[in-house]
Amino acid sequence: MTLTPRQAVLWCAALSVCALLLVPGNVPGLTGEGRLTLGVFVLATAAWIAGPVDDTYVALGAGLALTVTGVISSDALFGTLGDDTVWLLICAFVLAAAVGRTGLAGRAAAFLVSGARSVRQLVHLATAALVVTAFAVPATSGRAALALPVFLALAKVLHDRRRVVVMLALLFPTVILLSAVATLIGAGAHLITVSVLWEATGERIGFTEWLLLGLPLAVASSHLAAEAVLLTTTRRADRKGPVRISADDIQEHSESPVTGPLSPAEARCALLLATVVVLWCSEPLHRVPPAVVALIGAVVAASPALGTVRMKDALRTVPWSLLLFMAATMAMGIALADSGAARWLVGGVPLDVPPWAFLAVVVGISTAAHLVLQSRSARSSVLVPLVVAAAAGAGVNPVAAALASTAAAGFCHTLPASAKPVTLFADVPGTPTYTPRDLLRLSALLAPLTALLVLAFALAVWPLLGVPVS
């Protein structure tokens, strides 16, 4: 393997840090377990940034190293796989597979998009539809795959308006990524954040609490991004012409009917999905954990009599690599907190600043982190434990700081390789799409806007919803 100069410098720096950690006098105040934890953390981060090895393999190796050296127990490592948030994600993918087997997604797209009469109206209707998909499909890459046929149908209808097609190609992944914050199952990074907060502070954020805090931000950031995409990729003349999209146009790219009465399978699946979402949102009333609700829904969705998908087929759609990655990084978070490494790491950082300034730094770093760490889950695994530890020293509510970091880390639009949805829509055979220059132009405008919006929510909106700044 040949390292690039950048990779060589990074690995030299990481190995130098590990060498310094081996000398006790160099790091006063840090225990032996803290040294081991910090060394493993540094090497894992370097591998995520500049290593050719799969992210999950690195995370598992790090978790194993921490277990073998006695920093965490084997029960702590393997117990993370039994965490209820992991089960919530597994069952959510089973439900998503059941929905995917029916024609509900195509029907919803036809219902919303066919009502558009102008380009701006089309953009905001598509944005609203993409935000809603966060409740049905628990991964941004899955939502992108679900939305691709709808984009192809729109591109065919608007083939004579190239800049509008390019704008839609950029709109879909942008909204998918920013709207993930709407729900707890929107991204694996959210589950990592919840786990870190629970281990470090004892505070548990449930599905309802996350929905209350995340959905308004998702709606605001998605529609703000829609306007930014319109502004950076189209001209006034492109937005003036009328738009006419019929259900038949959507039907050409859908294997199941998008109009007419619901089939029995579609009706059952729609009722099941609505019931599960309502039960998730009403958790404070019935006290049934979201993971249990999801498991009940998954069992019904795959049942022989009422289901629309076989369990073994649904389980094939579960991203087991992501789940293992989450479990291993949760174990790393436990080690960082229990060994004192996180507290020591932020101990030398000047924290005597106003809460708004602390949150501004957290949001700025988290927004830019995708330039270094491409995996959203890896970004949360690295940043959230440090943010939570620093927040305690700065007199800031760790929940507010962790949520702000996670929400800001959802911005990853600068490069085609920054996120899977961006990569998917960057190369659509036979259809015009955006260039790296288009992404850079959008990122230059959208990055500061989304960062300021997240900061505004953390300082002004979330305190009204029960999450104070300090």
Tab-separated table of N, CA and C in Angstrom, residues 162-229:
chain	number	residue	atom	x	y	z
A	162	ARG	N	-32.765	21.722	-18.717
A	162	ARG	CA	-31.615	21.025	-18.135
A	162	ARG	C	-31.236	21.553	-16.746
A	163	ARG	N	-31.216	22.859	-16.587
A	163	ARG	CA	-30.800	23.408	-15.294
A	163	ARG	C	-31.781	23.040	-14.186
A	164	VAL	N	-33.046	22.902	-14.517
A	164	VAL	CA	-34.039	22.485	-13.522
A	164	VAL	C	-33.793	21.037	-13.117
A	165	VAL	N	-33.426	20.198	-14.070
A	165	VAL	CA	-33.122	18.795	-13.759
A	165	VAL	C	-31.891	18.708	-12.857
A	166	VAL	N	-30.866	19.482	-13.184
A	166	VAL	CA	-29.659	19.502	-12.350
A	166	VAL	C	-30.005	19.978	-10.943
A	167	MET	N	-30.865	20.979	-10.862
A	167	MET	CA	-31.290	21.487	-9.551
A	167	MET	C	-31.986	20.393	-8.741
A	168	LEU	N	-32.862	19.620	-9.382
A	168	LEU	CA	-33.557	18.540	-8.672
A	168	LEU	C	-32.580	17.447	-8.247
A	169	ALA	N	-31.593	17.168	-9.099
A	169	ALA	CA	-30.589	16.161	-8.738
A	169	ALA	C	-29.831	16.572	-7.486
A	170	LEU	N	-29.612	17.860	-7.307
A	170	LEU	CA	-28.923	18.357	-6.122
A	170	LEU	C	-29.873	18.500	-4.935
A	171	LEU	N	-31.130	18.794	-5.220
A	171	LEU	CA	-32.116	18.979	-4.153
A	171	LEU	C	-32.349	17.684	-3.368
A	172	PHE	N	-32.503	16.572	-4.081
A	172	PHE	CA	-32.888	15.323	-3.424
A	172	PHE	C	-31.882	14.893	-2.355
A	173	PRO	N	-30.588	14.744	-2.666
A	173	PRO	CA	-29.656	14.333	-1.608
A	173	PRO	C	-29.484	15.382	-0.519
A	174	THR	N	-29.586	16.665	-0.895
A	174	THR	CA	-29.443	17.728	0.100
A	174	THR	C	-30.524	17.638	1.160
A	175	VAL	N	-31.757	17.500	0.730
A	175	VAL	CA	-32.874	17.420	1.681
A	175	VAL	C	-32.834	16.105	2.453
A	176	ILE	N	-32.492	15.016	1.794
A	176	ILE	CA	-32.407	13.720	2.477
A	176	ILE	C	-31.422	13.791	3.639
A	177	LEU	N	-30.279	14.417	3.418
A	177	LEU	CA	-29.258	14.499	4.464
A	177	LEU	C	-29.670	15.437	5.591
A	178	LEU	N	-30.211	16.595	5.264
A	178	LEU	CA	-30.559	17.566	6.294
A	178	LEU	C	-31.811	17.180	7.069
A	179	SER	N	-32.715	16.451	6.446
A	179	SER	CA	-33.961	16.078	7.125
A	179	SER	C	-33.817	14.841	7.998
A	180	ALA	N	-32.654	14.179	7.945
A	180	ALA	CA	-32.456	12.976	8.767
A	180	ALA	C	-32.589	13.283	10.244
A	181	VAL	N	-32.300	14.522	10.650
A	181	VAL	CA	-32.357	14.894	12.058
A	181	VAL	C	-33.782	14.883	12.596
A	182	ALA	N	-34.767	14.710	11.725
A	182	ALA	CA	-36.165	14.734	12.159
A	182	ALA	C	-36.486	13.622	13.144
A	183	THR	N	-35.887	12.450	12.978
A	183	THR	CA	-36.236	11.313	13.818
A	183	THR	C	-34.994	10.647	14.394
A	184	LEU	N	-35.207	9.917	15.462
A	184	LEU	CA	-34.113	9.188	16.102
A	184	LEU	C	-33.521	8.146	15.174
A	185	ILE	N	-34.346	7.547	14.301
A	185	ILE	CA	-33.868	6.510	13.391
A	185	ILE	C	-33.391	7.088	12.064
A	186	GLY	N	-33.287	8.407	11.969
A	186	GLY	CA	-32.887	9.031	10.716
A	186	GLY	C	-31.466	8.740	10.314
A	187	ALA	N	-30.584	8.465	11.283
A	187	ALA	CA	-29.174	8.171	10.996
A	187	ALA	C	-28.591	7.408	12.178
A	188	GLY	N	-27.636	6.550	11.886
A	188	GLY	CA	-26.984	5.807	12.951
A	188	GLY	C	-26.274	6.716	13.932
A	189	ALA	N	-25.827	7.889	13.461
A	189	ALA	CA	-25.153	8.839	14.343
A	189	ALA	C	-26.049	9.274	15.489
A	190	HIS	N	-27.358	9.345	15.249
A	190	HIS	CA	-28.279	9.742	16.311
A	190	HIS	C	-28.279	8.718	17.443
A	191	LEU	N	-28.252	7.454	17.094
A	191	LEU	CA	-28.258	6.410	18.103
A	191	LEU	C	-26.950	6.405	18.894
A	192	ILE	N	-25.846	6.708	18.214
A	192	ILE	CA	-24.567	6.822	18.910
A	192	ILE	C	-24.614	7.983	19.901
A	193	THR	N	-25.185	9.095	19.501
A	193	THR	CA	-25.306	10.260	20.385
A	193	THR	C	-26.138	9.929	21.612
A	194	VAL	N	-27.265	9.264	21.408
A	194	VAL	CA	-28.126	8.880	22.528
A	194	VAL	C	-27.387	7.962	23.490
A	195	SER	N	-26.636	7.015	22.944
A	195	SER	CA	-25.887	6.078	23.782
A	195	SER	C	-24.808	6.791	24.586
A	196	VAL	N	-24.064	7.704	23.941
A	196	VAL	CA	-23.005	8.434	24.641
A	196	VAL	C	-23.594	9.272	25.769
A	197	LEU	N	-24.704	9.946	25.509
A	197	LEU	CA	-25.345	10.760	26.542
A	197	LEU	C	-25.802	9.903	27.720
A	198	TRP	N	-26.346	8.737	27.418
A	198	TRP	CA	-26.819	7.849	28.478
A	198	TRP	C	-25.665	7.377	29.346
A	199	GLU	N	-24.562	6.994	28.709
A	199	GLU	CA	-23.417	6.488	29.467
A	199	GLU	C	-22.731	7.596	30.254
A	200	ALA	N	-22.669	8.811	29.677
A	200	ALA	CA	-21.918	9.888	30.307
A	200	ALA	C	-22.733	10.675	31.328
A	201	THR	N	-24.021	10.838	31.076
A	201	THR	CA	-24.830	11.708	31.934
A	201	THR	C	-26.015	11.012	32.576
A	202	GLY	N	-26.369	9.827	32.085
A	202	GLY	CA	-27.548	9.146	32.619
A	202	GLY	C	-28.854	9.670	32.060
A	203	GLU	N	-28.801	10.559	31.072
A	203	GLU	CA	-30.012	11.112	30.461
A	203	GLU	C	-30.321	10.364	29.165
A	204	ARG	N	-31.553	9.920	29.047
A	204	ARG	CA	-31.973	9.157	27.873
A	204	ARG	C	-32.920	10.002	27.025
A	205	ILE	N	-32.584	10.156	25.755
A	205	ILE	CA	-33.461	10.847	24.806
A	205	ILE	C	-34.255	9.794	24.053
A	206	GLY	N	-35.560	9.815	24.191
A	206	GLY	CA	-36.416	8.855	23.518
A	206	GLY	C	-36.845	9.329	22.146
A	207	PHE	N	-37.634	8.499	21.473
A	207	PHE	CA	-38.097	8.827	20.124
A	207	PHE	C	-38.908	10.110	20.122
A	208	THR	N	-39.797	10.254	21.104
A	208	THR	CA	-40.670	11.427	21.144
A	208	THR	C	-39.881	12.693	21.394
A	209	GLU	N	-38.933	12.630	22.352
A	209	GLU	CA	-38.126	13.810	22.652
A	209	GLU	C	-37.309	14.230	21.434
A	210	TRP	N	-36.712	13.241	20.752
A	210	TRP	CA	-35.925	13.584	19.563
A	210	TRP	C	-36.824	14.185	18.481
A	211	LEU	N	-38.008	13.618	18.312
A	211	LEU	CA	-38.943	14.133	17.308
A	211	LEU	C	-39.308	15.578	17.603
A	212	LEU	N	-39.571	15.881	18.865
A	212	LEU	CA	-39.960	17.230	19.259
A	212	LEU	C	-38.846	18.237	18.973
A	213	LEU	N	-37.608	17.809	19.188
A	213	LEU	CA	-36.470	18.701	18.992
A	213	LEU	C	-35.979	18.729	17.548
A	214	GLY	N	-36.018	17.565	16.890
A	214	GLY	CA	-35.415	17.447	15.573
A	214	GLY	C	-36.312	17.794	14.405
A	215	LEU	N	-37.609	17.504	14.511
A	215	LEU	CA	-38.501	17.731	13.368
A	215	LEU	C	-38.576	19.210	12.965
A	216	PRO	N	-38.760	20.147	13.890
A	216	PRO	CA	-38.778	21.557	13.461
A	216	PRO	C	-37.486	21.976	12.771
A	217	LEU	N	-36.348	21.506	13.292
A	217	LEU	CA	-35.064	21.837	12.656
A	217	LEU	C	-34.981	21.214	11.266
A	218	ALA	N	-35.450	19.972	11.130
A	218	ALA	CA	-35.410	19.303	9.837
A	218	ALA	C	-36.251	20.044	8.800
A	219	VAL	N	-37.442	20.458	9.195
A	219	VAL	CA	-38.328	21.172	8.272
A	219	VAL	C	-37.709	22.511	7.872
A	220	ALA	N	-37.220	23.264	8.869
A	220	ALA	CA	-36.651	24.579	8.578
A	220	ALA	C	-35.398	24.467	7.714
A	221	SER	N	-34.489	23.570	8.062
A	221	SER	CA	-33.238	23.454	7.305
A	221	SER	C	-33.485	22.909	5.906
A	222	SER	N	-34.440	21.998	5.751
A	222	SER	CA	-34.719	21.419	4.433
A	222	SER	C	-35.284	22.455	3.475
A	223	HIS	N	-36.234	23.246	3.941
A	223	HIS	CA	-36.822	24.248	3.049
A	223	HIS	C	-35.866	25.417	2.817
A	224	LEU	N	-35.032	25.722	3.808
A	224	LEU	CA	-33.983	26.720	3.581
A	224	LEU	C	-32.998	26.224	2.534
A	225	ALA	N	-32.638	24.946	2.633
A	225	ALA	CA	-31.730	24.362	1.644
A	225	ALA	C	-32.359	24.336	0.261
A	226	ALA	N	-33.670	24.095	0.195
A	226	ALA	CA	-34.359	24.078	-1.098
A	226	ALA	C	-34.219	25.427	-1.800
A	227	GLU	N	-34.368	26.507	-1.034
A	227	GLU	CA	-34.201	27.838	-1.625
A	227	GLU	C	-32.752	28.072	-2.036
A	228	ALA	N	-31.812	27.564	-1.232
A	228	ALA	CA	-30.400	27.725	-1.580
A	228	ALA	C	-30.058	26.979	-2.862
A	229	VAL	N	-30.611	25.783	-3.026
A	229	VAL	CA	-30.378	25.012	-4.247
A	229	VAL	C	-30.969	25.739	-5.448
